[in-house]
Short mmCIF file of C-alpha atoms in Angstrom, two decimals:
data_model
loop_
_atom_site.label_atom_id
_atom_site.label_comp_id
_atom_site.label_asym_id
_atom_site.label_seq_id
_atom_site.Cartn_x
_atom_site.Cartn_y
_atom_site.Cartn_z
CA THR A 923 6.70 -3.82 -4.34
CA THR A 924 6.03 -1.47 -7.24
CA ALA A 925 7.84 1.38 -5.46
CA TYR A 926 10.92 -0.75 -4.79
CA GLU A 927 11.05 -2.15 -8.32
CA ARG A 928 10.73 1.32 -9.81
CA MET A 929 13.64 2.64 -7.72
CA ARG A 930 15.72 -0.48 -8.38
CA ASP A 931 15.19 -0.38 -12.14
CA THR A 932 16.06 3.32 -12.28
CA ILE A 933 19.39 2.66 -10.55
CA LEU A 934 20.11 -0.34 -12.77
CA ALA A 935 19.35 1.63 -15.93
CA GLU A 936 21.78 4.37 -14.89
CA ILE A 937 24.50 1.80 -14.15
CA LYS A 938 23.90 0.06 -17.48
CA ALA A 939 24.20 3.38 -19.33
CA ALA A 940 27.58 4.03 -17.66
CA LEU A 941 29.22 0.68 -18.46
CA PRO A 942 31.99 -0.40 -18.42
CA LEU A 943 32.80 0.42 -14.79
CA ASP A 944 35.76 -0.26 -12.52
CA GLY A 945 33.72 0.34 -9.37
CA VAL A 946 30.24 1.07 -8.03
CA VAL A 947 29.49 2.81 -4.73
CA LEU A 948 25.99 2.68 -3.25
CA ALA A 949 24.52 4.35 -0.15
CA LEU A 950 21.61 2.24 1.08
CA HIS A 951 19.81 1.53 4.35
CA GLY A 952 19.96 -2.24 4.30
CA ALA A 953 16.68 -3.26 5.95
CA MET A 954 14.24 -2.57 3.13
CA VAL A 955 11.46 -5.16 2.77
CA ALA A 956 8.75 -5.29 0.11
CA PHE A 957 6.09 -7.85 -0.80
CA GLY A 958 8.01 -10.64 -2.49
CA TYR A 959 11.39 -9.27 -1.37
CA ASP A 960 12.74 -10.09 2.09
CA ASP A 961 16.05 -8.43 1.19
CA CYS A 962 15.58 -5.59 -1.29
CA GLU A 963 19.18 -4.42 -1.13
CA GLY A 964 20.42 -7.97 -1.61
CA ASP A 965 18.26 -8.22 -4.70
CA LEU A 966 19.63 -4.90 -5.97
CA LEU A 967 23.25 -5.89 -5.36
CA GLU A 968 22.79 -9.20 -7.17
CA ARG A 969 21.39 -7.39 -10.20
CA VAL A 970 24.16 -4.79 -10.09
CA ARG A 971 26.74 -7.58 -10.05
CA SER A 972 25.15 -9.24 -13.07
CA LEU A 973 25.49 -5.95 -14.98
CA VAL A 974 29.01 -4.90 -14.02
CA GLY A 975 30.70 -8.31 -13.95
CA ALA A 976 32.93 -10.10 -11.50
CA ASP A 977 35.93 -7.76 -11.79
CA CYS A 978 34.10 -4.56 -10.90
CA VAL A 979 34.48 -3.54 -7.24
CA ILE A 980 31.13 -2.95 -5.52
CA GLY A 981 31.14 -0.97 -2.28
CA VAL A 982 28.11 -0.16 -0.20
CA GLU A 983 27.38 1.90 2.90
CA PHE A 984 24.61 0.65 5.20
CA ASP A 985 22.84 1.82 8.32
CA PRO A 986 23.78 -0.41 11.30
CA HIS A 987 20.10 -1.28 11.56
CA CYS A 988 20.41 -3.23 8.35
CA HIS A 989 20.13 -6.95 7.77
CA LEU A 990 23.63 -8.27 7.09
CA THR A 991 22.44 -11.10 4.86
CA ARG A 992 24.38 -13.77 3.02
CA ARG A 993 23.03 -12.37 -0.25
CA LYS A 994 24.37 -8.87 0.39
CA CYS A 995 27.78 -10.22 1.30
CA ALA A 996 27.86 -12.51 -1.73
CA PHE A 997 27.53 -9.69 -4.24
CA ALA A 998 29.32 -6.74 -2.56
CA ASP A 999 33.09 -6.59 -2.17
CA ILE A 1000 33.05 -3.93 0.54
CA ILE A 1001 30.29 -3.28 3.09
CA ILE A 1002 30.68 -0.61 5.74
CA LEU A 1003 28.08 0.34 8.34
CA PHE A 1004 27.75 3.56 10.31
CA LYS A 1005 29.36 2.94 13.67
CA GLU A 1006 27.37 5.44 15.67
CA TYR A 1007 23.81 5.26 16.97
CA PRO A 1008 22.58 8.00 16.60
CA HIS A 1009 24.08 7.91 13.10
CA THR A 1010 26.23 11.02 13.21
CA ASP A 1011 29.10 9.46 11.20
CA PHE A 1012 27.41 8.77 7.87
CA VAL A 1013 29.73 11.14 5.97
CA ALA A 1014 32.89 9.62 7.46
CA ARG A 1015 31.74 6.10 6.68
CA GLY A 1016 30.84 7.09 3.13
CA GLU A 1017 34.35 8.46 2.63
CA GLU A 1018 35.70 5.20 4.02
CA VAL A 1019 33.72 3.17 1.47
CA VAL A 1020 35.03 5.29 -1.40
CA THR A 1021 38.62 5.01 -0.17
CA LEU A 1022 38.49 1.22 0.12
CA VAL A 1023 36.80 0.83 -3.26
CA LEU A 1024 39.53 2.92 -4.91
CA ASP A 1025 42.22 0.93 -3.09
CA ALA A 1026 40.64 -2.33 -4.24
CA ILE A 1027 40.40 -1.09 -7.84
CA GLY A 1028 44.07 -0.13 -7.69
CA GLY A 1029 45.07 -3.53 -6.33
CA LYS A 1030 46.31 -2.09 -3.04
CA VAL A 1031 43.95 -4.29 -0.98
CA LYS A 1032 42.08 -7.55 -1.44
CA PRO A 1033 38.94 -7.31 0.74
CA VAL A 1034 37.72 -10.54 2.31
CA LEU A 1035 34.56 -10.68 4.44
CA SER A 1036 34.00 -12.49 7.76
CA LEU A 1037 30.41 -12.46 9.07
CA TYR A 1038 29.49 -13.62 12.59
CA ASP A 1039 25.89 -14.05 13.71
CA CYS A 1040 25.26 -13.16 17.38
CA ARG A 1041 21.74 -14.69 17.34
CA THR A 1042 20.51 -11.65 19.24
CA ILE A 1043 17.79 -9.01 18.94
CA ALA A 1044 18.66 -5.99 21.06
CA SER A 1045 19.22 -2.22 21.06
CA PHE A 1046 22.79 -0.88 21.13
CA PRO A 1047 22.99 2.92 21.55
CA THR A 1048 26.58 4.05 21.21
CA THR A 1049 26.62 7.42 22.98
CA VAL A 1050 26.81 5.77 26.41
CA GLU A 1051 28.54 2.82 28.01
CA PRO A 1052 28.98 -0.04 27.51
CA MET A 1053 28.72 0.38 23.72
CA ARG A 1054 30.80 3.56 23.66
CA SER A 1055 33.94 1.67 24.66
CA LEU A 1056 33.30 -1.15 22.20
CA VAL A 1057 32.88 1.25 19.27
CA ASP A 1058 36.06 3.11 20.28
CA GLU A 1059 37.91 -0.20 20.45
CA ILE A 1060 36.91 -1.40 16.99
CA MET A 1061 37.92 1.93 15.48
CA MET A 1062 41.39 1.54 16.99
CA LEU A 1063 41.69 -1.97 15.54
CA GLU A 1064 40.98 -0.86 11.98
CA GLY A 1065 44.05 -0.37 9.80
CA LYS A 1066 46.15 -2.78 11.86
CA ASP A 1067 47.09 -6.44 11.30
CA ASP A 1068 45.38 -6.61 7.87
CA ILE A 1069 42.01 -5.44 9.26
CA LEU A 1070 40.43 -2.95 6.87
CA SER A 1071 37.04 -2.42 8.49
CA ILE A 1072 34.85 -3.61 11.37
CA SER A 1073 31.09 -3.11 11.44
CA ILE A 1074 28.56 -3.93 14.13
CA GLY A 1075 25.20 -4.69 12.57
CA HIS A 1076 22.52 -4.01 15.16
CA GLY A 1077 19.70 -5.42 13.01
CA PHE A 1078 16.23 -3.96 12.55
CA PRO A 1079 13.97 -5.46 15.25
CA SER A 1080 10.72 -4.31 13.61
CA ALA A 1081 11.35 -6.50 10.55
CA ASP A 1082 10.01 -10.04 10.51
CA VAL A 1083 12.45 -11.60 8.05
CA PRO A 1084 14.67 -14.70 8.39
CA GLU A 1085 18.07 -12.99 8.65
CA MET A 1086 17.16 -10.32 11.20
CA GLY A 1087 19.41 -9.80 14.21
CA ALA A 1088 22.82 -8.56 15.35
CA ARG A 1089 25.85 -9.58 13.28
CA ILE A 1090 29.52 -8.60 13.13
CA LEU A 1091 31.22 -7.95 9.79
CA VAL A 1092 35.00 -7.78 9.55
CA ILE A 1093 36.76 -6.97 6.27
CA SER A 1094 40.37 -8.08 6.13
CA ASP A 1095 43.04 -7.60 3.51
CA GLY A 1096 43.20 -11.17 2.25
CA ALA A 1097 43.40 -12.52 5.80
CA LYS A 1098 40.26 -14.59 6.24
CA ALA A 1099 41.50 -16.48 9.30
CA SER A 1100 42.39 -13.28 11.14
CA GLY A 1101 39.07 -11.73 10.18
CA ASP A 1102 37.17 -14.73 11.49
CA ILE A 1103 38.98 -14.65 14.83
CA LEU A 1104 38.28 -10.96 15.30
CA ALA A 1105 34.64 -11.20 14.18
CA GLU A 1106 33.95 -13.92 16.74
CA ARG A 1107 35.78 -12.03 19.49
CA ILE A 1108 33.75 -8.87 18.93
CA GLY A 1109 30.56 -10.87 18.48
CA ARG A 1110 30.97 -12.52 21.86
CA ARG A 1111 31.68 -9.13 23.41
CA LEU A 1112 28.43 -7.82 21.94
CA ILE A 1113 26.51 -10.81 23.25
CA ALA A 1114 27.87 -10.14 26.74
CA LEU A 1115 26.56 -6.55 26.53
CA ARG A 1116 23.10 -7.25 25.13
CA GLU A 1117 21.27 -7.05 28.45
CA SER A 1118 23.02 -3.87 29.60
CA ALA A 1119 23.47 -1.89 26.37
CA ALA A 1120 20.00 -0.35 26.24
CA PRO A 1121 18.96 2.13 28.96
CA PRO A 1122 16.14 1.22 31.38
CA MET A 1123 12.56 2.06 30.47
CA VAL A 1124 9.96 4.01 32.45
CA THR A 1125 6.21 4.31 32.03
CA ILE A 1126 4.54 7.51 30.89
CA ASP A 1127 3.56 8.55 34.40
CA GLN A 1128 6.92 7.56 35.87
CA ALA A 1129 8.62 9.77 33.28
CA ILE A 1130 6.39 12.70 34.16
CA ASP A 1131 6.93 12.20 37.88
CA LEU A 1132 10.71 12.05 37.50
CA ALA A 1133 10.74 15.14 35.29
CA LEU A 1134 8.62 17.16 37.71
CA ALA A 1135 10.87 16.21 40.62
CA ALA A 1136 14.07 17.17 38.82
CA ASP A 1137 16.05 20.36 39.33
CA GLY A 1138 17.95 22.25 36.67
CA GLY A 1139 17.51 22.12 32.90
CA PRO A 1140 14.94 20.21 30.91
CA VAL A 1141 14.38 16.49 31.36
CA VAL A 1142 14.16 14.87 27.93
CA VAL A 1143 11.91 11.83 27.54
CA ALA A 1144 12.07 9.66 24.42
CA ASP A 1145 8.67 8.34 23.34
CA THR A 1146 10.33 5.19 21.99
CA THR A 1147 7.25 3.17 21.11
CA ASP A 1148 6.07 5.75 18.56
CA ASN A 1149 9.31 6.34 16.68
CA PRO A 1150 8.72 7.29 13.02
CA GLY A 1151 12.34 6.37 12.29
CA GLY A 1152 11.39 2.76 12.96
CA GLY A 1153 8.16 2.85 11.00
CA ALA A 1154 5.66 4.09 13.59
CA PRO A 1155 3.19 6.78 12.47
CA GLY A 1156 4.27 9.40 15.01
CA ASP A 1157 0.74 10.31 16.06
CA ASN A 1158 0.36 8.36 19.31
CA THR A 1159 -1.26 10.53 21.97
CA GLY A 1160 -0.22 8.69 25.15
CA PHE A 1161 2.30 11.22 26.46
CA VAL A 1162 0.57 14.43 25.39
CA ARG A 1163 -2.76 13.24 26.77
CA ARG A 1164 -1.33 12.47 30.21
CA LEU A 1165 0.55 15.78 30.33
CA ILE A 1166 -2.68 17.66 29.62
CA GLU A 1167 -4.74 15.52 32.00
CA ARG A 1168 -2.23 16.07 34.79
CA GLN A 1169 -2.17 19.81 34.06
CA VAL A 1170 1.59 19.83 33.68
CA THR A 1171 3.07 23.21 32.76
CA GLY A 1172 6.35 24.01 31.07
CA ALA A 1173 6.28 20.90 28.89
CA ALA A 1174 6.70 20.48 25.14
CA VAL A 1175 6.09 17.52 22.81
CA ALA A 1176 7.36 17.00 19.25
CA PRO A 1177 6.75 15.99 16.63
CA ILE A 1178 3.17 14.79 16.22
CA TRP A 1179 2.33 13.89 12.63
CA ASP A 1180 -1.10 15.24 11.74
CA PRO A 1181 -1.37 17.05 8.37
CA MET A 1182 -5.10 17.63 8.84
CA ALA A 1183 -4.64 19.40 12.19
CA VAL A 1184 -1.84 21.47 10.66
CA ARG A 1185 -4.18 22.60 7.90
CA TYR A 1186 -6.78 23.71 10.43
CA CYS A 1187 -4.11 25.74 12.22
CA PHE A 1188 -3.08 27.44 8.98
CA ASP A 1189 -6.70 28.24 8.21
CA ALA A 1190 -7.08 29.80 11.67
CA GLY A 1191 -3.76 31.69 11.73
CA VAL A 1192 -1.19 32.56 14.39
CA GLY A 1193 -2.78 33.70 17.62
CA ALA A 1194 -6.08 31.91 16.96
CA ARG A 1195 -7.72 30.03 19.82
CA PHE A 1196 -10.13 27.21 19.03
CA ALA A 1197 -11.05 23.62 19.78
CA LEU A 1198 -8.77 21.26 17.87
CA ARG A 1199 -8.72 17.48 17.56
CA PHE A 1200 -5.21 16.20 16.85
CA GLY A 1201 -3.23 12.94 16.84
CA GLY A 1202 -4.57 9.42 17.14
CA LYS A 1203 -5.55 8.99 13.50
CA THR A 1204 -3.48 6.20 11.96
CA MET A 1205 -4.16 3.01 13.93
CA VAL A 1206 -5.45 1.61 17.19
CA ALA A 1207 -1.94 1.96 18.67
CA SER A 1208 -2.07 5.69 17.87
CA GLY A 1209 -4.43 6.11 20.83
CA THR A 1210 -7.55 8.23 20.79
CA PRO A 1211 -7.34 11.77 19.36
CA VAL A 1212 -6.81 14.65 21.78
CA ASP A 1213 -9.59 17.23 21.95
CA ALA A 1214 -8.33 20.47 23.46
CA GLU A 1215 -8.70 24.21 23.41
CA ILE A 1216 -5.51 25.36 21.74
CA GLU A 1217 -3.66 28.49 20.76
CA VAL A 1218 -1.68 28.63 17.51
CA LEU A 1219 1.83 29.81 18.44
CA ALA A 1220 3.64 29.63 15.10
CA LEU A 1221 3.24 28.41 11.53
CA ASP A 1222 5.84 27.47 8.92
CA GLU A 1223 5.23 26.53 5.29
CA ASP A 1224 8.57 24.70 5.10
CA GLY A 1225 9.45 23.51 8.58
CA PHE A 1226 12.67 21.62 9.25
CA GLN A 1227 15.09 20.34 11.86
CA THR A 1228 18.77 19.44 11.53
CA PHE A 1229 20.71 16.26 12.21
CA ALA A 1230 24.51 16.03 12.03
CA GLY A 1231 24.56 19.01 9.70
CA ALA A 1232 21.80 17.71 7.42
CA ARG A 1233 18.45 19.43 6.97
CA VAL A 1234 15.46 17.19 7.72
CA PRO A 1235 12.18 18.43 6.18
CA LEU A 1236 8.98 18.51 8.25
CA GLY A 1237 6.63 20.04 5.69
CA ARG A 1238 4.03 22.51 6.87
CA THR A 1239 4.26 22.80 10.64
CA ALA A 1240 2.19 24.31 13.39
CA ALA A 1241 3.26 24.97 16.98
CA ILE A 1242 0.29 24.97 19.34
CA ARG A 1243 -0.33 25.28 23.08
CA ALA A 1244 -2.85 23.12 24.93
CA GLY A 1245 -3.01 24.06 28.59
CA GLY A 1246 0.59 24.14 29.78
CA VAL A 1247 1.89 21.93 26.96
CA ASP A 1248 3.44 23.16 23.71
CA ILE A 1249 3.23 20.80 20.74
CA VAL A 1250 4.81 20.80 17.28
CA LEU A 1251 2.50 19.33 14.63
CA ILE A 1252 4.09 18.31 11.32
CA SER A 1253 2.93 17.31 7.84
CA THR A 1254 5.96 15.34 6.65
CA ARG A 1255 6.49 12.42 8.99
CA ALA A 1256 9.83 12.40 10.82
CA GLN A 1257 11.31 11.52 14.19
CA ALA A 1258 12.83 14.02 16.59
CA MET A 1259 16.50 14.68 15.84
CA GLY A 1260 17.63 18.23 16.67
CA ILE A 1261 16.74 20.75 19.35
CA ASP A 1262 15.82 23.14 16.54
CA LEU A 1263 12.75 20.97 16.08
CA PHE A 1264 11.41 23.16 18.88
CA GLY A 1265 13.48 26.31 18.37
CA ASN A 1266 12.59 26.71 14.70
CA HIS A 1267 8.93 26.80 15.69
CA GLY A 1268 8.97 29.40 18.41
CA ILE A 1269 9.47 27.06 21.38
CA ASP A 1270 12.65 27.51 23.45
CA PRO A 1271 13.58 23.96 24.51
CA ARG A 1272 15.99 25.19 27.20
CA ALA A 1273 13.16 27.01 28.97
CA ARG A 1274 10.98 23.89 29.31
CA ARG A 1275 11.11 21.60 32.31
CA LEU A 1276 10.08 18.55 30.26
CA LEU A 1277 10.61 17.72 26.59
CA VAL A 1278 8.97 14.64 25.06
CA VAL A 1279 10.46 13.60 21.73
CA LYS A 1280 9.25 10.88 19.39
CA SER A 1281 12.47 8.99 18.75
CA ASN A 1282 14.37 5.95 19.92
CA GLN A 1283 17.92 7.33 19.91
CA HIS A 1284 18.61 9.79 17.09
CA PHE A 1285 17.53 12.68 19.31
CA HIS A 1286 20.35 11.98 21.73
CA ALA A 1287 23.26 13.70 19.99
CA SER A 1288 21.54 17.09 19.98
CA PHE A 1289 19.28 16.94 23.03
CA ALA A 1290 22.02 15.67 25.34
CA THR A 1291 23.62 19.11 25.01
CA ILE A 1292 20.75 20.73 26.95
CA ALA A 1293 19.24 17.89 29.01
CA SER A 1294 19.65 17.61 32.75
CA ARG A 1295 18.50 14.02 32.41
CA ILE A 1296 17.41 11.71 29.60
CA LEU A 1297 14.70 9.09 30.10
CA TYR A 1298 13.34 6.43 27.78
CA GLY A 1299 9.58 6.05 27.90
CA ASP A 1300 7.75 2.80 27.33
CA GLY A 1301 4.48 4.21 26.05
CA ASP A 1302 1.55 2.57 24.32
CA GLY A 1303 2.68 3.08 20.71
CA PRO A 1304 3.04 0.33 18.09
CA GLN A 1305 6.75 -0.40 18.71
CA PRO A 1306 7.27 -1.98 22.14
CA ARG A 1307 10.89 -1.96 23.32
CA ASP A 1308 10.43 -5.51 24.61
CA VAL A 1309 10.70 -7.44 21.34
CA ARG A 1310 9.11 -10.48 22.97
CA ARG A 1311 5.82 -8.62 22.56
CA LEU A 1312 6.19 -8.54 18.76
CA PRO A 1313 4.39 -11.25 16.73
CA TYR A 1314 7.39 -12.66 14.86
CA ARG A 1315 6.58 -15.49 12.46
CA ARG A 1316 9.51 -15.62 10.04
CA VAL A 1317 12.62 -14.76 12.05
CA THR A 1318 15.04 -17.69 12.17
CA ARG A 1319 14.81 -19.33 15.58
CA PRO A 1320 16.22 -19.81 18.14
CA ILE A 1321 17.27 -16.23 18.79
CA TRP A 1322 17.70 -14.27 22.05
CA PRO A 1323 15.58 -13.02 23.84
CA LEU A 1324 12.74 -14.90 22.15
CA ASP A 1325 14.41 -18.23 22.96
CA THR A 1326 17.01 -19.80 25.19
CA GLY A 1327 19.90 -21.79 23.80
CA ALA A 1328 20.52 -19.59 20.74
CA GLU A 1329 24.06 -20.42 19.59
CA PRO A 1330 26.11 -17.79 17.74
CA GLY A 1331 28.21 -18.76 14.75
CA PHE A 1332 29.67 -17.83 11.39
CA VAL A 1333 27.51 -17.00 8.40
CA LEU A 1334 30.52 -16.76 6.07
#
């Protein structure tokens, strides 16, 4: 709570110092929750509106894994979400927000919001069908028949708040009726795809078996249940333990968050061989730590990976080898995003038969360029892909797949 309020009040103070304003543009995630605040960004937008007044145009860019709440929509004139998952289009969507805000300030457009609730919790990766076609379709519809923007809000399944779930937001140019029709049409399309949008899951051992039987380039396995991008610690040992136990060679795993193990590796130096305990430190769902004889392959005081042209810091990093498995240990928690996560740390990902990456989907854009096959692993981390296993208490019910008979409808 204190962290959120400090950030919020800093932003508000800067806006207040800049008054009067014709427009405000904010880049936010949209699923932030703090003690006492189910909708941090909604709270922020309400306070921004109270400062700038009713005539100021407020535009905001959100991650599609946001909560498209009534409160957000009540206080923002323009809301645009990234369309892609993985989110490779954040720059393009930011430019779109700025353009529409300027057009609204100039009186060229009158944005009106239509919000449709699909009453669904699901995963919707956009790099593959069936979501690929739906995203392409909505992009073709924008700019025609008074439709300014269309956003598919996937929702953030790990959040237990009332307005969590998939929603469709259409912004029209003063054409509420047309926006409503289109929002419902796309919403019903999304509902029809919810059982087929996410790829099938395999167990840890099934993933290893399939990778070992494959020919050609590396098989990439996403360790989805320990995804730091969704709030997991990134130190679950399920995959790396089984790879070592099964004496698999030519495998690599990244990243495992363990600042203490990284420090030991720095103390020992490149080339050192010693017994190291790593991973399994944060919670029960992190698994038990791995104890192995390791070799330090590489060290970096300022490790990083890249994602859609952006540099993602990893802090101090250590690449180690345990048996036939290479592992990247990091100090600044992050999910796997780019193949340089391995390459920057002395591990050639193209030369490995199996790559295990801690991520749900953001890895896909980069790793698909080298993968012979991509698998999604249902490990034993704290984020099960089957949301029915999560202990929701505050999500508005009924909602699919927790319940039957969940009826979609308009929020505004």
